[in-house]
Amino acid sequence: MVGVHSFGALAAVSLVFPLASFASPLLPTTLAPQPRQANDFFVVAPVPDGGVQPRLNIRALEREPKNQEMWTLFLLALQRLKAMDQKEKTSFYQVAGIHGQPWVPWDNVPSWSSDPLWGYCAHNGNLFATWHRPYMMMYEQLLHTHALAIVDSIPDAATKERYRTAASKLRLPFWDWAEKPPVGEHVLPSSIADEQISITFPNGTVASIENPLFMYRFNPINPADFPWDGTQPYNQWNHTFRLPNPAESLDPVDNKAGILDVLDGNLANARDGLFKILKSYQSFNRFSNSMSGYDIKIGNLENVHNTIHSSFRWGHMYFSSVASFDPVFWLHHANVDRHIALFQALYPETYVEPLRSVYQTTFTLDSSSEEPTGGDTPLTPFHRNAAGDFWTSNLVRDTTKLGYTYPELIGNPSNDTLKAAIKKLYDDSASAALVARNEPAVNQTVRDYNVLLGMPTGYTAAIFLGKAGGNPTTWPTEKNYVGSFSTTFNIGMGVGDNTLNGLVGLSASLAAAHQSGELESVEEDKVVEYLKKQLNWKVASFDGAEIPTTDVPKFSIEVFSQLQTLPSSESEFPATIGEKVYSEITEGV
């Protein structure tokens, strides 16, 4: 059944710089960034000027001199958006509330249920990838509107023109959590992780301000908007957290160093999971989400995306109902949209197909309906015109028609060029080449070793090669940690006690063990013997307590390898030509 959310926060903003002639426009002078439509629908639309512009990696947006004006506008526009009265439809609060709580209508789009317990966000079904596309587009549109308001306030004509050009090029940046960060830096850039940030204002003043990407302040926090029966008091915290400690406290400390360590520890796993799904063909339905019959030996984008959410242990990003209030959510999902676009370019013949998604319950989608969802299903609550028509998956298939692209897709590169770019970004098989057979290059093969995990919603399983740590919070920082699979982000999304499957790659860790001399040989029999002795795993419940695997319903673990060709060129992906399961490694589970 398709039927089809509202909320708001006046951020406490401190601008530490000489106000001079550039002061009042930094914060909204009116509460709504654009006039309401006559019928009160908000029309979601591409940025209206600049043509097709790339969404940039946030590191490039912040650091490249040519992007300075765009970076300034991005920060100031986000500051304005967050400072809007949270009762306004297009405030940060209300727009963030579309995704999850509070479970109320947005833009006059009602629920199919008299007592909804979900946001509008589509998960666990064939609309997961495409529903978030107009959502990001709307956020981008609002940032552009605020950027124009800032430009209009600049008195100097030459400066105004320069910033007007920058505004036309500004698109929502992405945070690439699978790229290897520059030496000495973390996976989470300082531009997102730091409480204060330096900014060069249009009048040339350089100052430090409260970083609008660090947190969102509720003004006020309304407990009724966030019904919650867990141990984390989301309905009492007056700002967002990323790793609150203690998580059950009304006034926790945000463990800033801890979240950096967790994301750094999960980098290898994120890279491996992402490269697997990009290099291996599946239909779009199977690639994009966790409930459309994906190949469990390859994985899917939603599971990879979930692991990033779950890294923010007990913070707002940890649960789908409140994740979008953390400003990092939007940068994360811009990156997910980028991965979708890369997959589309690699495999253009496949896209959303009709499917009855029995776990895709949302504010406006009743998963018990017999009607399948597909390319023409309304992506509610996103209106595309004043008449009240909605965006659909088919209408958002081509990002260039939505006013943006991504750096790897500029100029419509050939498939070979794109494969080479993706390998350069995410392929760690240089280490896997250590296990290549000593044969002529055209016949070289490599075994890619993986752990396949299965468990219901609400758990995190961590894999180690060697002694396993005792504190679930610090598992990713342990010396022997390999990676994890988490189902905590699925809580409250209608999956129930159904088994979810995820992968943790072992090959890079095995290659490192061989390189250090800990693993005697990379021949298959030696690897299996090593894994029988060294493979360990632990499970934590969603509230952070370590529990025996026997307490996890339907828990399963399996080690398998895929025999793959070793590519002979930069534009070639490895191909799987065989598979083997090693039940003796996990015997008795």
XYZ file of C-alpha atoms in Angstrom:
589
model
C 0.000 0.000 0.000
C 1.469 3.325 -0.972
C 0.268 6.280 1.018
C 3.312 8.099 2.249
C 7.028 12.817 8.148
C 7.808 16.769 10.531
C 10.111 18.147 13.252
C 13.131 21.432 14.225
C 16.320 23.121 16.094
C 17.687 26.582 16.527
C 21.386 25.849 16.692
C 23.456 27.845 19.125
C 25.888 29.453 16.733
C 28.954 31.409 17.772
C 30.635 33.375 15.011
C 34.012 34.511 16.234
C 35.045 37.136 13.701
C 34.727 40.886 13.097
C 31.159 41.378 11.866
C 32.025 44.350 9.654
C 29.768 44.453 6.587
C 29.240 40.700 6.452
C 27.311 39.715 9.540
C 23.566 39.273 9.680
C 23.188 37.147 6.507
C 25.128 34.314 8.135
C 22.001 33.290 10.017
C 18.505 33.112 8.542
C 16.667 36.407 8.401
C 13.522 34.509 7.418
C 12.536 31.095 8.674
C 11.772 29.456 5.336
C 14.533 29.251 2.709
C 12.043 29.498 -0.130
C 8.365 30.445 -0.494
C 5.824 27.731 0.126
C 3.871 26.460 -2.864
C 0.250 27.526 -3.105
C -0.866 24.021 -2.147
C 1.875 23.862 0.500
C 3.841 21.099 -1.251
C 7.601 21.461 -1.183
C 8.917 20.715 -4.660
C 12.178 18.765 -4.589
C 14.283 19.810 -7.555
C 17.865 19.705 -8.810
C 20.090 22.701 -8.128
C 18.797 25.070 -10.812
C 22.087 26.502 -12.042
C 25.607 25.404 -12.866
C 24.555 22.509 -15.055
C 25.947 19.100 -14.125
C 28.549 19.486 -11.377
C 30.475 16.798 -9.487
C 29.813 16.051 -5.865
C 33.317 16.232 -4.421
C 35.169 14.200 -1.851
C 35.002 16.335 1.296
C 38.799 16.267 1.599
C 39.090 17.805 -1.868
C 36.334 20.352 -1.186
C 38.050 21.490 1.993
C 41.693 21.461 0.880
C 42.020 22.355 -2.787
C 42.527 26.135 -3.184
C 40.219 26.281 -6.211
C 37.364 25.106 -3.966
C 37.815 27.628 -1.135
C 34.697 29.661 -1.946
C 32.584 26.503 -2.283
C 33.894 25.198 1.041
C 33.061 28.484 2.782
C 29.562 28.508 1.315
C 28.986 24.883 2.250
C 29.842 25.469 5.907
C 27.896 28.715 6.175
C 24.884 27.317 4.336
C 24.790 24.292 6.637
C 25.100 26.630 9.625
C 22.074 28.583 8.402
C 20.065 25.432 7.734
C 20.744 24.101 11.232
C 19.855 27.486 12.791
C 16.306 27.485 11.407
C 13.380 27.161 13.787
C 12.727 23.452 14.058
C 9.016 23.953 13.443
C 9.741 25.025 9.865
C 9.140 22.367 7.236
C 12.495 22.905 5.561
C 14.560 23.183 8.755
C 17.373 20.724 9.385
C 15.268 19.180 12.167
C 12.239 18.514 10.016
C 14.227 17.323 7.007
C 16.280 14.958 9.180
C 13.008 13.706 10.653
C 11.845 12.400 7.296
C 14.185 9.432 7.631
C 12.969 8.142 10.996
C 11.571 9.729 14.143
C 9.349 11.476 14.867
C 6.867 9.260 13.100
C 4.653 12.028 11.764
C 3.695 13.263 8.273
C 5.990 15.548 6.303
C 4.743 17.768 3.462
C 1.153 16.531 3.916
C 2.010 12.942 3.016
C 0.109 10.630 5.384
C 0.920 7.150 6.631
C -0.896 3.983 5.692
C -0.953 3.131 9.423
C -2.948 4.757 12.214
C 0.017 4.167 14.546
C 3.200 4.280 12.433
C 6.434 3.016 13.946
C 8.682 3.793 10.983
C 10.046 6.751 9.082
C 9.732 7.240 5.342
C 13.146 5.684 4.662
C 13.109 2.533 2.572
C 15.390 -0.233 3.811
C 15.543 -3.985 3.264
C 14.022 -3.795 -0.180
C 14.442 -2.728 -3.771
C 13.844 0.983 -3.063
C 16.691 1.384 -0.546
C 19.160 2.797 -3.045
C 16.793 4.997 -5.002
C 14.704 6.385 -2.098
C 17.771 8.097 -0.653
C 18.563 9.782 -3.987
C 15.805 12.456 -3.913
C 16.424 12.778 -0.158
C 20.041 13.794 -0.803
C 18.906 15.952 -3.705
C 16.529 17.894 -1.432
C 19.267 18.464 1.149
C 21.564 19.661 -1.644
C 18.808 21.961 -2.893
C 18.324 23.523 0.554
C 22.054 24.077 0.995
C 22.134 25.803 -2.394
C 19.239 28.080 -1.397
C 21.027 29.136 1.774
C 24.284 29.603 -0.148
C 22.532 32.022 -2.510
C 21.196 34.001 0.450
C 24.764 34.383 1.715
C 25.998 35.440 -1.729
C 23.256 38.046 -2.030
C 24.475 39.700 1.166
C 28.039 40.279 -0.070
C 28.486 44.017 -0.751
C 31.592 43.904 -2.949
C 30.575 43.243 -6.553
C 33.679 41.295 -7.588
C 33.557 39.117 -4.473
C 29.847 38.545 -4.948
C 30.374 37.384 -8.524
C 33.122 34.995 -7.472
C 30.956 33.479 -4.775
C 27.936 33.370 -7.072
C 29.956 31.205 -9.453
C 31.024 29.003 -6.533
C 27.394 28.614 -5.422
C 26.409 27.391 -8.873
C 29.041 24.651 -8.641
C 28.415 23.639 -5.028
C 26.975 20.165 -4.579
C 26.704 17.934 -1.512
C 30.171 16.491 -0.756
C 30.710 12.830 0.087
C 32.774 11.168 2.814
C 34.617 8.230 1.294
C 34.942 5.927 4.315
C 36.596 3.238 2.164
C 39.515 5.292 0.859
C 42.918 5.038 2.482
C 43.378 8.381 4.247
C 46.506 10.482 3.777
C 49.460 9.434 5.925
C 48.978 10.482 9.530
C 45.236 11.077 9.131
C 42.111 9.139 10.049
C 39.291 7.633 8.012
C 36.987 10.294 9.481
C 38.480 13.611 8.282
C 39.198 16.339 10.810
C 36.682 18.526 8.963
C 33.968 16.187 10.267
C 35.560 15.065 13.531
C 36.702 18.376 15.057
C 34.460 20.567 17.235
C 35.956 23.779 15.848
C 36.891 24.563 12.271
C 38.763 27.409 10.589
C 36.946 29.287 7.864
C 37.785 32.131 5.498
C 34.752 34.387 5.198
C 33.915 36.217 1.956
C 35.266 39.463 3.416
C 38.664 37.766 3.872
C 38.383 37.300 7.635
C 39.778 34.016 8.920
C 38.237 32.686 12.113
C 37.455 29.562 14.075
C 33.786 28.657 14.431
C 31.805 25.781 15.873
C 32.029 23.114 13.190
C 28.541 22.617 11.683
C 29.593 19.089 10.639
C 30.431 17.993 14.179
C 26.988 17.761 15.779
C 23.401 18.966 15.708
C 21.931 20.771 18.718
C 18.242 20.191 19.412
C 16.441 23.363 20.437
C 14.639 22.062 22.294
C 14.809 18.309 22.580
C 11.227 17.088 22.651
C 11.099 13.629 24.317
C 7.715 12.905 22.759
C 9.279 13.064 19.297
C 11.698 10.239 20.103
C 9.923 7.345 21.816
C 12.584 4.870 22.884
C 12.689 1.949 25.317
C 16.413 1.169 25.022
C 19.175 2.103 27.429
C 20.405 5.096 25.407
C 18.347 8.222 26.279
C 18.082 9.664 22.776
C 14.954 11.486 23.880
C 16.921 13.373 26.568
C 20.206 14.245 24.846
C 20.193 17.863 23.673
C 22.683 17.246 20.874
C 23.871 14.365 18.728
C 26.603 11.987 19.855
C 28.922 9.656 17.948
C 30.352 7.430 20.670
C 28.650 8.424 23.958
C 30.281 7.181 27.149
C 28.596 5.930 29.202
C 25.883 5.342 26.646
C 23.094 5.160 29.225
C 24.015 8.507 30.825
C 21.870 11.639 30.495
C 25.108 13.603 30.141
C 27.696 11.354 28.479
C 31.101 12.319 27.142
C 31.511 11.915 23.385
C 34.527 9.646 22.885
C 35.971 11.501 19.894
C 39.229 9.541 19.835
C 37.296 6.297 20.146
C 35.189 6.808 17.023
C 38.331 7.637 15.036
C 39.916 4.373 16.204
C 36.814 2.314 15.422
C 36.501 3.641 11.882
C 40.235 3.210 11.292
C 40.009 -0.379 12.545
C 37.144 -1.149 10.179
C 38.784 0.368 7.093
C 40.162 -2.882 5.642
C 36.793 -4.584 6.065
C 34.942 -1.669 4.439
C 37.320 -1.640 1.483
C 37.055 -5.382 0.996
C 33.251 -5.394 1.203
C 32.879 -2.485 -1.190
C 35.289 -3.849 -3.792
C 33.551 -7.233 -3.711
C 30.174 -5.786 -4.658
C 31.559 -3.478 -7.341
C 33.706 -6.070 -9.085
C 31.015 -8.788 -9.117
C 27.901 -8.584 -11.236
C 24.521 -9.003 -9.564
C 21.229 -7.520 -10.675
C 20.588 -4.032 -9.286
C 17.955 -5.392 -6.903
C 20.428 -7.880 -5.454
C 23.388 -5.501 -5.364
C 21.540 -2.666 -3.673
C 19.895 -4.101 -0.567
C 19.877 -6.853 2.036
C 16.490 -8.423 1.341
C 16.212 -9.004 -2.401
C 18.022 -12.299 -2.766
C 21.596 -11.046 -2.962
C 24.464 -13.508 -3.323
C 25.637 -14.055 0.257
C 29.130 -14.902 -1.017
C 29.375 -11.432 -2.604
C 27.375 -9.173 -0.286
C 25.301 -6.078 -0.960
C 25.546 -2.322 -0.623
C 23.050 -1.984 2.222
C 25.078 -4.331 4.451
C 28.297 -2.445 3.683
C 26.482 0.809 4.456
C 25.087 -0.661 7.694
C 28.576 -1.459 8.978
C 29.525 2.236 8.797
C 26.414 3.190 10.746
C 27.137 0.506 13.329
C 30.665 1.825 13.868
C 29.137 4.801 15.717
C 28.387 2.644 18.747
C 25.295 3.926 20.591
C 25.562 7.328 18.965
C 22.793 8.728 16.783
C 24.189 7.113 13.621
C 23.808 3.719 15.322
C 20.032 3.502 14.791
C 18.083 4.312 11.648
C 15.360 6.129 13.606
C 17.725 8.976 14.613
C 20.758 8.595 12.312
C 19.941 11.508 10.013
C 20.275 14.101 12.815
C 24.053 13.651 12.793
C 25.470 15.858 9.988
C 27.810 13.014 8.980
C 24.753 11.015 7.842
C 24.399 13.173 4.727
C 28.043 12.821 3.751
C 27.831 9.061 4.329
C 24.757 8.712 2.117
C 26.226 10.909 -0.600
C 29.009 8.327 -0.704
C 26.494 5.478 -0.838
C 24.771 7.242 -3.734
C 28.182 7.495 -5.395
C 28.641 3.735 -5.102
C 25.234 3.264 -6.683
C 26.248 5.523 -9.553
C 29.519 3.628 -10.018
C 27.626 0.325 -10.137
C 25.165 1.788 -12.642
C 28.012 2.896 -14.884
C 29.686 -0.516 -14.680
C 26.470 -2.464 -15.297
C 24.060 -0.061 -17.048
C 21.670 -2.745 -18.236
C 20.279 -3.532 -14.755
C 18.125 -1.330 -12.516
C 15.159 -1.485 -10.115
C 12.802 -4.323 -10.987
C 9.331 -4.977 -9.530
C 9.489 -7.015 -6.347
C 7.281 -7.689 -3.372
C 9.603 -6.608 -0.533
C 8.068 -8.227 2.525
C 10.509 -6.464 4.922
C 10.342 -2.989 3.362
C 7.846 -1.387 5.726
C 7.937 2.415 5.883
C 5.672 5.303 6.866
C 3.942 4.903 3.514
C 4.743 1.357 2.409
C 2.879 -1.568 3.923
C 5.058 -4.618 3.330
C 2.080 -6.930 3.849
C 0.529 -5.568 0.664
C 0.453 -7.928 -2.293
C 1.404 -5.050 -4.594
C 5.102 -5.124 -5.591
C 7.280 -2.045 -5.483
C 9.267 -1.074 -8.547
C 10.602 1.660 -10.765
C 7.353 3.648 -10.801
C 6.563 3.371 -7.074
C 6.356 6.879 -5.533
C 9.421 7.763 -3.487
C 7.450 9.493 -0.784
C 7.364 12.136 0.582
C 9.377 13.807 -2.185
C 7.130 15.846 -4.480
C 8.551 16.691 -7.883
C 5.974 19.328 -8.876
C 3.321 21.597 -7.415
C 0.594 19.220 -8.568
C 1.744 16.710 -5.940
C 3.392 14.090 -8.146
C 6.263 12.177 -6.572
C 9.732 11.284 -7.703
C 10.166 7.629 -8.666
C 13.152 5.344 -9.102
C 12.860 5.568 -12.864
C 12.923 9.366 -12.700
C 16.143 9.442 -10.632
C 18.032 6.795 -12.592
C 20.342 9.297 -14.360
C 22.143 11.614 -11.906
C 23.146 14.014 -14.678
C 19.455 14.833 -15.091
C 19.478 15.691 -11.381
C 22.314 18.189 -11.784
C 25.237 16.215 -10.426
C 27.759 13.486 -11.091
C 30.840 12.118 -9.297
C 34.561 12.643 -10.002
C 35.097 9.120 -11.385
C 32.214 9.572 -13.843
C 33.126 12.956 -15.311
C 33.329 12.717 -19.094
C 31.452 9.403 -19.233
C 34.577 7.207 -19.056
C 34.795 3.822 -20.749
C 34.138 0.714 -18.701
C 37.844 -0.146 -18.761
C 38.819 3.307 -17.498
C 36.221 3.119 -14.728
C 37.387 -0.331 -13.630
C 40.950 0.919 -13.420
C 39.835 3.886 -11.310
C 37.860 1.667 -8.922
C 40.768 -0.745 -8.558
C 43.111 2.133 -7.798
C 40.721 3.376 -5.118
C 39.689 0.143 -3.385
C 41.554 -2.944 -4.587
C 43.916 -4.391 -1.990
C 44.745 -7.463 -4.080
C 48.383 -6.385 -4.276
C 48.644 -8.110 -0.901
C 46.518 -11.000 -2.101
C 48.993 -11.492 -4.953
C 51.288 -13.017 -2.332
C 49.231 -16.167 -2.628
C 49.298 -16.342 -6.436
C 50.393 -19.658 -7.906
C 53.726 -19.634 -9.664
C 52.379 -20.107 -13.185
C 52.462 -18.085 -16.392
C 50.798 -14.714 -15.849
C 47.734 -15.538 -17.926
C 46.964 -18.542 -15.712
C 47.688 -17.100 -12.281
C 45.006 -17.592 -9.666
C 44.509 -16.513 -6.088
C 42.325 -17.791 -3.264
C 40.227 -15.123 -1.600
C 39.342 -16.273 1.942
C 36.207 -15.050 3.719
C 34.079 -15.592 6.790
C 30.338 -15.816 6.160
C 28.228 -14.881 9.209
C 24.525 -15.292 9.827
C 22.435 -13.850 12.681
C 19.224 -11.925 13.317
C 18.782 -8.213 13.970
C 20.565 -6.576 16.896
C 24.038 -8.119 17.057
C 27.652 -7.424 16.077
C 30.054 -10.286 15.331
C 33.787 -9.544 15.285
C 36.461 -11.719 13.665
C 40.045 -12.042 14.932
C 43.172 -13.888 13.836
C 44.689 -14.640 17.221
C 43.627 -13.647 20.712
C 40.346 -11.716 20.804
C 39.855 -8.600 22.920
C 37.412 -8.416 25.798
C 35.678 -5.048 25.317
C 33.250 -4.819 22.387
C 33.756 -1.065 22.189
C 37.468 -1.479 21.490
C 37.370 -4.624 19.349
C 38.251 -2.705 16.154
C 41.371 -1.334 17.841
C 42.701 -4.778 18.831
C 45.922 -5.961 17.168
C 44.342 -9.189 15.885
C 41.039 -7.676 14.747
C 40.078 -8.439 11.142
C 36.576 -7.022 10.723
C 32.960 -7.277 11.792
C 29.412 -7.738 10.597
C 26.616 -5.911 12.405
C 22.838 -6.115 12.232
C 22.141 -3.378 14.797
C 21.151 -0.803 12.188
C 18.275 -3.088 11.200
C 16.575 -2.672 14.594
C 13.037 -1.393 14.190
C 12.933 -1.887 10.436
C 10.600 -4.851 10.261
C 13.143 -7.595 9.655
C 12.135 -9.467 12.807
C 14.121 -12.561 13.677
C 15.023 -13.375 10.077
C 18.637 -14.306 9.486
C 20.854 -11.670 7.915
C 24.143 -12.629 6.283
C 27.371 -10.708 5.991
C 31.004 -11.208 5.031
C 34.344 -10.467 6.639
C 37.318 -10.792 4.287
C 40.417 -12.632 5.529
C 42.848 -12.413 2.611
C 44.591 -9.146 3.445
C 45.131 -10.252 7.053
C 46.428 -13.631 5.913
C 48.834 -11.957 3.507
C 50.064 -9.727 6.347
C 50.543 -12.772 8.571
C 52.563 -14.453 5.845
C 54.645 -11.349 5.279
C 55.472 -11.168 9.006
C 56.412 -14.854 9.109
C 53.512 -15.829 11.367
C 51.886 -17.799 8.539
C 54.426 -20.300 7.245
C 53.094 -20.642 3.711
C 50.225 -19.390 1.621
C 49.475 -22.805 0.201
C 45.858 -23.753 0.837
C 46.544 -26.535 3.341
C 48.818 -24.292 5.424
C 46.245 -21.491 5.432
C 43.527 -23.870 6.599
C 45.724 -25.197 9.420
C 46.546 -21.635 10.454
C 42.885 -20.648 10.512
C 41.949 -23.707 12.562
C 44.335 -22.477 15.252
C 43.987 -18.702 14.980
C 40.448 -17.859 13.862
C 38.381 -16.444 16.720
C 35.059 -14.683 16.854
C 33.002 -12.834 19.419
C 29.466 -11.449 19.473
C 27.983 -8.423 21.240
C 24.334 -7.512 21.682
C 23.062 -4.123 20.510
C 23.555 -2.626 23.989
C 27.269 -3.473 23.921
C 27.460 -6.555 26.117
C 29.519 -9.517 24.962
C 27.389 -12.656 24.816
C 28.017 -16.322 23.956
C 27.191 -17.262 20.397
C 24.857 -19.892 21.825
C 22.653 -17.004 23.006
C 22.313 -15.662 19.464
C 19.362 -17.235 17.650
C 20.291 -18.924 14.387
C 23.918 -17.834 14.647
C 26.095 -19.359 11.933
C 29.691 -19.018 10.797
C 31.458 -20.524 7.805
C 34.872 -20.069 6.222
C 35.110 -20.364 2.455
C 37.469 -19.387 -0.322
C 36.889 -18.378 -3.897
C 39.457 -19.279 -6.507
C 39.892 -16.180 -8.633
C 41.860 -15.197 -11.675
C 44.633 -12.696 -11.146
C 43.955 -9.804 -13.551
C 46.603 -9.193 -16.162
C 45.688 -5.518 -16.691
C 44.569 -2.521 -14.653
C 41.214 -2.508 -16.430
C 40.308 -6.088 -15.541
C 38.449 -7.298 -12.465
C 39.256 -10.725 -10.984
C 36.814 -13.490 -11.953
C 35.674 -16.281 -9.618
C 36.249 -19.732 -11.131
C 35.732 -21.961 -8.101
C 34.638 -22.079 -4.474
C 35.443 -24.184 -1.417
C 33.970 -24.404 2.097
C 36.132 -25.365 5.106
C 33.700 -26.743 7.668
C 36.590 -28.117 9.724
C 37.668 -24.598 10.721
C 34.407 -23.779 12.492
C 33.431 -27.314 13.398
C 31.138 -27.552 16.402
C 29.406 -24.169 16.012
